[in-house]
mmCIF file of C-alpha atoms and ligand atoms in Angstrom:
data_model
loop_
_atom_site.group_PDB
_atom_site.id
_atom_site.type_symbol
_atom_site.label_atom_id
_atom_site.label_comp_id
_atom_site.label_asym_id
_atom_site.label_seq_id
_atom_site.Cartn_x
_atom_site.Cartn_y
_atom_site.Cartn_z
ATOM 1 C CA MET A 1243 -20.196 92.618 -3.799
ATOM 2 C CA LYS A 1244 -16.599 92.603 -4.916
ATOM 3 C CA LYS A 1245 -15.713 89.487 -6.914
ATOM 4 C CA ILE A 1246 -13.058 87.206 -5.430
ATOM 5 C CA LYS A 1247 -10.027 86.947 -7.681
ATOM 6 C CA ILE A 1248 -8.969 83.368 -8.205
ATOM 7 C CA ALA A 1249 -5.976 81.616 -9.740
ATOM 8 C CA VAL A 1250 -6.672 78.272 -11.408
ATOM 9 C CA LEU A 1251 -3.745 75.834 -11.492
ATOM 10 C CA ILE A 1252 -3.794 73.181 -14.196
ATOM 11 C CA SER A 1253 -1.541 70.628 -15.867
ATOM 12 C CA GLY A 1254 -3.767 69.284 -18.640
ATOM 13 C CA ARG A 1255 -6.919 69.543 -20.722
ATOM 14 C CA GLY A 1256 -8.649 71.949 -18.321
ATOM 15 C CA SER A 1257 -12.253 70.823 -18.636
ATOM 16 C CA ASN A 1258 -12.925 71.868 -15.025
ATOM 17 C CA LEU A 1259 -11.308 75.208 -15.811
ATOM 18 C CA GLY A 1260 -13.756 75.411 -18.733
ATOM 19 C CA ALA A 1261 -16.693 74.832 -16.374
ATOM 20 C CA ILE A 1262 -15.438 77.608 -14.069
ATOM 21 C CA ILE A 1263 -14.933 79.957 -17.046
ATOM 22 C CA GLU A 1264 -18.537 79.336 -18.169
ATOM 23 C CA ALA A 1265 -19.916 79.848 -14.647
ATOM 24 C CA SER A 1266 -17.970 83.066 -14.194
ATOM 25 C CA LYS A 1267 -19.583 84.574 -17.310
ATOM 26 C CA ASP A 1268 -22.689 85.050 -15.162
ATOM 27 C CA THR A 1269 -22.326 88.551 -13.723
ATOM 28 C CA SER A 1270 -23.662 87.380 -10.360
ATOM 29 C CA PHE A 1271 -20.983 84.671 -9.992
ATOM 30 C CA PRO A 1272 -18.795 85.680 -7.015
ATOM 31 C CA ALA A 1273 -15.435 84.694 -8.551
ATOM 32 C CA GLU A 1274 -13.331 86.152 -11.321
ATOM 33 C CA ILE A 1275 -10.496 84.121 -12.865
ATOM 34 C CA ALA A 1276 -7.556 86.529 -12.752
ATOM 35 C CA LEU A 1277 -4.931 84.011 -13.751
ATOM 36 C CA VAL A 1278 -4.426 80.477 -15.056
ATOM 37 C CA ILE A 1279 -1.111 78.823 -14.249
ATOM 38 C CA SER A 1280 0.154 75.627 -15.817
ATOM 39 C CA ASN A 1281 3.314 73.641 -15.160
ATOM 40 C CA LYS A 1282 2.902 72.057 -18.611
ATOM 41 C CA LYS A 1283 3.492 74.136 -21.697
ATOM 42 C CA ASP A 1284 1.089 72.156 -23.878
ATOM 43 C CA ALA A 1285 -1.803 72.040 -21.384
ATOM 44 C CA GLY A 1286 -5.074 72.367 -23.321
ATOM 45 C CA GLY A 1287 -6.443 74.567 -20.549
ATOM 46 C CA LEU A 1288 -3.954 77.310 -21.449
ATOM 47 C CA ILE A 1289 -5.527 77.690 -24.887
ATOM 48 C CA LEU A 1290 -8.993 77.680 -23.369
ATOM 49 C CA ALA A 1291 -7.989 80.493 -20.999
ATOM 50 C CA GLN A 1292 -6.398 82.521 -23.789
ATOM 51 C CA GLU A 1293 -9.505 82.143 -25.942
ATOM 52 C CA ASN A 1294 -11.409 83.684 -23.043
ATOM 53 C CA GLN A 1295 -8.935 86.564 -22.586
ATOM 54 C CA ILE A 1296 -7.721 85.246 -19.238
ATOM 55 C CA PRO A 1297 -4.032 85.880 -18.432
ATOM 56 C CA THR A 1298 -1.936 82.706 -18.406
ATOM 57 C CA VAL A 1299 1.463 81.814 -17.015
ATOM 58 C CA PHE A 1300 3.506 78.716 -17.742
ATOM 59 C CA ILE A 1301 5.915 77.826 -14.935
ATOM 60 C CA ASP A 1302 8.128 74.888 -15.833
ATOM 61 C CA HIS A 1303 8.781 72.928 -12.625
ATOM 62 C CA LYS A 1304 11.771 71.279 -14.299
ATOM 63 C CA LEU A 1305 13.658 74.565 -14.238
ATOM 64 C CA PHE A 1306 13.703 74.644 -10.430
ATOM 65 C CA ASP A 1307 16.177 72.809 -8.205
ATOM 66 C CA ASN A 1308 13.513 71.663 -5.798
ATOM 67 C CA ARG A 1309 9.813 71.768 -4.940
ATOM 68 C CA ALA A 1310 10.248 74.633 -2.467
ATOM 69 C CA GLN A 1311 11.724 76.935 -5.118
ATOM 70 C CA PHE A 1312 8.991 76.105 -7.638
ATOM 71 C CA ASP A 1313 6.365 76.765 -4.979
ATOM 72 C CA GLN A 1314 7.975 80.100 -4.044
ATOM 73 C CA GLU A 1315 7.677 81.174 -7.662
ATOM 74 C CA LEU A 1316 4.043 80.043 -7.675
ATOM 75 C CA THR A 1317 3.341 82.108 -4.552
ATOM 76 C CA LYS A 1318 5.018 85.156 -6.084
ATOM 77 C CA VAL A 1319 3.049 84.941 -9.327
ATOM 78 C CA ILE A 1320 -0.264 84.352 -7.532
ATOM 79 C CA SER A 1321 0.334 87.166 -5.020
ATOM 80 C CA ASP A 1322 1.385 89.613 -7.751
ATOM 81 C CA SER A 1323 -1.889 88.927 -9.581
ATOM 82 C CA GLY A 1324 -3.879 89.901 -6.468
ATOM 83 C CA CYS A 1325 -5.589 86.505 -6.221
ATOM 84 C CA GLU A 1326 -7.137 85.516 -2.927
ATOM 85 C CA LEU A 1327 -7.994 81.920 -3.696
ATOM 86 C CA VAL A 1328 -6.146 79.110 -5.462
ATOM 87 C CA CYS A 1329 -8.201 76.496 -7.323
ATOM 88 C CA LEU A 1330 -6.449 73.279 -8.276
ATOM 89 C CA ALA A 1331 -8.068 71.753 -11.358
ATOM 90 C CA GLY A 1332 -6.062 68.783 -12.519
ATOM 91 C CA PHE A 1333 -2.787 70.270 -11.264
ATOM 92 C CA MET A 1334 -0.426 67.302 -11.159
ATOM 93 C CA ARG A 1335 2.146 68.577 -8.644
ATOM 94 C CA ILE A 1336 2.217 67.977 -4.922
ATOM 95 C CA LEU A 1337 2.463 71.319 -3.143
ATOM 96 C CA SER A 1338 4.994 71.854 -0.360
ATOM 97 C CA ALA A 1339 3.963 72.280 3.267
ATOM 98 C CA ASP A 1340 5.221 75.872 3.160
ATOM 99 C CA PHE A 1341 3.027 76.730 0.168
ATOM 100 C CA ILE A 1342 -0.031 75.199 1.825
ATOM 101 C CA ARG A 1343 0.672 77.028 5.109
ATOM 102 C CA ASN A 1344 1.171 80.268 3.227
ATOM 103 C CA TRP A 1345 -2.240 79.906 1.544
ATOM 104 C CA ASN A 1346 -3.918 78.503 4.628
ATOM 105 C CA ASN A 1347 -7.583 77.735 3.851
ATOM 106 C CA LYS A 1348 -7.212 79.475 0.497
ATOM 107 C CA ILE A 1349 -6.571 76.428 -1.712
ATOM 108 C CA ILE A 1350 -9.318 74.140 -2.990
ATOM 109 C CA ASN A 1351 -9.124 71.003 -5.124
ATOM 110 C CA ILE A 1352 -11.405 68.648 -7.031
ATOM 111 C CA HIS A 1353 -10.998 64.901 -6.650
ATOM 112 C CA PRO A 1354 -12.812 62.142 -8.605
ATOM 113 C CA SER A 1355 -14.138 60.107 -5.670
ATOM 114 C CA LEU A 1356 -16.343 60.535 -2.647
ATOM 115 C CA LEU A 1357 -13.632 61.386 -0.133
ATOM 116 C CA PRO A 1358 -12.455 60.141 2.294
ATOM 117 C CA SER A 1359 -12.715 57.019 0.129
ATOM 118 C CA PHE A 1360 -10.191 56.447 -2.657
ATOM 119 C CA LYS A 1361 -7.587 59.136 -2.132
ATOM 120 C CA GLY A 1362 -4.664 59.392 -4.540
ATOM 121 C CA GLY A 1363 -4.017 59.375 -8.247
ATOM 122 C CA ASN A 1364 -6.080 56.299 -9.255
ATOM 123 C CA ALA A 1365 -9.339 57.150 -7.539
ATOM 124 C CA VAL A 1366 -11.693 56.092 -10.352
ATOM 125 C CA GLU A 1367 -9.964 52.760 -10.962
ATOM 126 C CA ASP A 1368 -9.618 52.067 -7.236
ATOM 127 C CA ALA A 1369 -13.348 52.606 -6.672
ATOM 128 C CA LEU A 1370 -14.177 50.320 -9.586
ATOM 129 C CA ASN A 1371 -11.777 47.596 -8.445
ATOM 130 C CA TYR A 1372 -13.043 47.749 -4.876
ATOM 131 C CA GLY A 1373 -16.560 47.105 -6.108
ATOM 132 C CA VAL A 1374 -18.330 50.049 -4.484
ATOM 133 C CA LYS A 1375 -21.698 50.786 -6.035
ATOM 134 C CA ILE A 1376 -21.519 54.550 -5.666
ATOM 135 C CA SER A 1377 -18.599 56.870 -6.274
ATOM 136 C CA GLY A 1378 -18.536 60.532 -7.298
ATOM 137 C CA CYS A 1379 -16.513 63.677 -6.868
ATOM 138 C CA THR A 1380 -15.474 65.992 -4.068
ATOM 139 C CA VAL A 1381 -14.297 69.580 -3.782
ATOM 140 C CA HIS A 1382 -12.260 70.097 -0.617
ATOM 141 C CA TYR A 1383 -9.843 72.456 1.058
ATOM 142 C CA VAL A 1384 -6.202 71.478 0.607
ATOM 143 C CA ILE A 1385 -4.154 70.614 3.660
ATOM 144 C CA GLU A 1386 -0.727 68.994 3.908
ATOM 145 C CA GLU A 1387 -2.124 65.481 3.976
ATOM 146 C CA VAL A 1388 -3.143 64.624 0.402
ATOM 147 C CA ASP A 1389 -6.917 64.588 -0.389
ATOM 148 C CA SER A 1390 -7.773 65.072 3.278
ATOM 149 C CA GLY A 1391 -8.928 68.655 3.902
ATOM 150 C CA GLU A 1392 -12.416 69.752 4.890
ATOM 151 C CA ILE A 1393 -15.060 68.745 2.355
ATOM 152 C CA ILE A 1394 -16.861 71.658 0.699
ATOM 153 C CA ASP A 1395 -19.291 69.765 -1.531
ATOM 154 C CA GLN A 1396 -19.800 66.396 -3.241
ATOM 155 C CA ILE A 1397 -21.897 64.745 -5.953
ATOM 156 C CA ALA A 1398 -22.523 60.983 -6.026
ATOM 157 C CA VAL A 1399 -22.345 58.902 -9.219
ATOM 158 C CA GLU A 1400 -23.777 55.409 -9.480
ATOM 159 C CA ILE A 1401 -21.389 52.711 -10.703
ATOM 160 C CA LEU A 1402 -23.014 50.590 -13.389
ATOM 161 C CA GLU A 1403 -22.583 46.859 -13.970
ATOM 162 C CA ASN A 1404 -20.538 47.238 -17.164
ATOM 163 C CA ASP A 1405 -18.575 50.327 -16.223
ATOM 164 C CA THR A 1406 -14.969 50.600 -17.302
ATOM 165 C CA LYS A 1407 -12.471 53.045 -15.854
ATOM 166 C CA GLU A 1408 -13.126 55.281 -18.887
ATOM 167 C CA SER A 1409 -16.929 55.188 -18.794
ATOM 168 C CA LEU A 1410 -17.039 55.844 -15.057
ATOM 169 C CA ALA A 1411 -14.430 58.632 -15.273
ATOM 170 C CA ALA A 1412 -16.504 60.294 -18.020
ATOM 171 C CA ARG A 1413 -19.710 60.227 -15.937
ATOM 172 C CA ILE A 1414 -17.855 61.530 -12.873
ATOM 173 C CA LEU A 1415 -16.288 64.296 -14.973
ATOM 174 C CA GLU A 1416 -19.744 65.479 -16.080
ATOM 175 C CA LYS A 1417 -20.640 65.905 -12.406
ATOM 176 C CA GLU A 1418 -17.292 67.595 -11.658
ATOM 177 C CA HIS A 1419 -18.296 70.319 -14.085
ATOM 178 C CA ILE A 1420 -21.417 70.990 -12.027
ATOM 179 C CA LEU A 1421 -19.676 70.567 -8.688
ATOM 180 C CA TYR A 1422 -16.631 72.820 -9.080
ATOM 181 C CA PRO A 1423 -18.524 76.033 -9.925
ATOM 182 C CA ARG A 1424 -21.075 75.241 -7.204
ATOM 183 C CA ALA A 1425 -18.402 74.697 -4.530
ATOM 184 C CA LEU A 1426 -16.419 77.705 -5.687
ATOM 185 C CA LYS A 1427 -19.510 79.893 -5.384
ATOM 186 C CA LYS A 1428 -19.992 78.686 -1.822
ATOM 187 C CA VAL A 1429 -16.350 79.373 -0.861
ATOM 188 C CA CYS A 1430 -16.269 82.815 -2.484
ATOM 189 C CA GLU A 1431 -19.541 83.880 -0.857
ATOM 190 C CA LYS A 1432 -18.042 82.882 2.490
ATOM 191 C CA ILE A 1433 -14.943 85.018 1.794
ATOM 192 C CA GLN A 1434 -17.165 87.924 0.686
ATOM 193 C CA THR A 1435 -19.137 87.720 3.922
ATOM 194 C CA LYS A 1436 -15.910 87.850 5.957
ATOM 195 C CA ILE A 1437 -14.584 90.932 4.156
ATOM 196 C CA SER A 1438 -17.842 92.888 3.969
HETATM 197 C C1 GRF B 276 -10.271 65.578 -13.013
HETATM 198 O O1 GRF B 276 -10.675 64.262 -13.102
HETATM 199 C C2 GRF B 276 -10.098 65.970 -11.579
HETATM 200 O O2 GRF B 276 -10.973 65.297 -10.709
HETATM 201 C C3 GRF B 276 -8.684 65.556 -11.277
HETATM 202 O O3 GRF B 276 -7.981 65.823 -12.462
HETATM 203 C C4 GRF B 276 -8.865 65.801 -13.578
HETATM 204 C C5 GRF B 276 -8.721 67.111 -14.283
HETATM 205 O O4 GRF B 276 -9.415 67.164 -15.497
HETATM 206 N N1 GRF B 276 -8.175 66.245 -10.124
HETATM 207 P P1 GRF B 276 -9.482 68.514 -16.320
HETATM 208 O O5 GRF B 276 -8.063 68.935 -16.661
HETATM 209 O O6 GRF B 276 -10.170 69.534 -15.479
HETATM 210 O O7 GRF B 276 -10.261 68.175 -17.549
#
């Protein structure tokens, strides 16, 4: 089966990118990272990608007049690389409606809570403050409404009595590294079935 070319979009350390890189070293893994894009020049994930001979592009959102123009550049770069799927992995920009429509059902994201609970940028802290006993992580399709697309896969994480935001985030992150490759495999196998 032909591997599905993916673009991974990051803004920071890129530990989820690292998990996808490791998974894709298995020859039977259905995805191949063709490109890593960051909107931050100093994103740790860029170095990780380069160490693994994966092409990287830095696109500085500050150089664009508005979100639509930045997103058009993103679309151009992703299309030129031949990627069929966009994986958001700690990408800290909201994508425009046009971008999401353009890549309809071809963008996935990882979020550190059991969606639909605790959407938004403070998911770990919000879960802790609410007092839920179980949180976790979710990989989902991206639609216009933030953190709301169809759920692909999830892993639950128990919240412990003495958890802090940091300790809980660290345990959730460990599960993210299992979840993202697993969900990606599922999505890519679905795409492969459609095109075969
Ligand atoms: C993760 O917690 C992920 O759930 C969230 O952003 C963080 C990215 O971490 N969307 P990393 O850059 O993959 O290490």
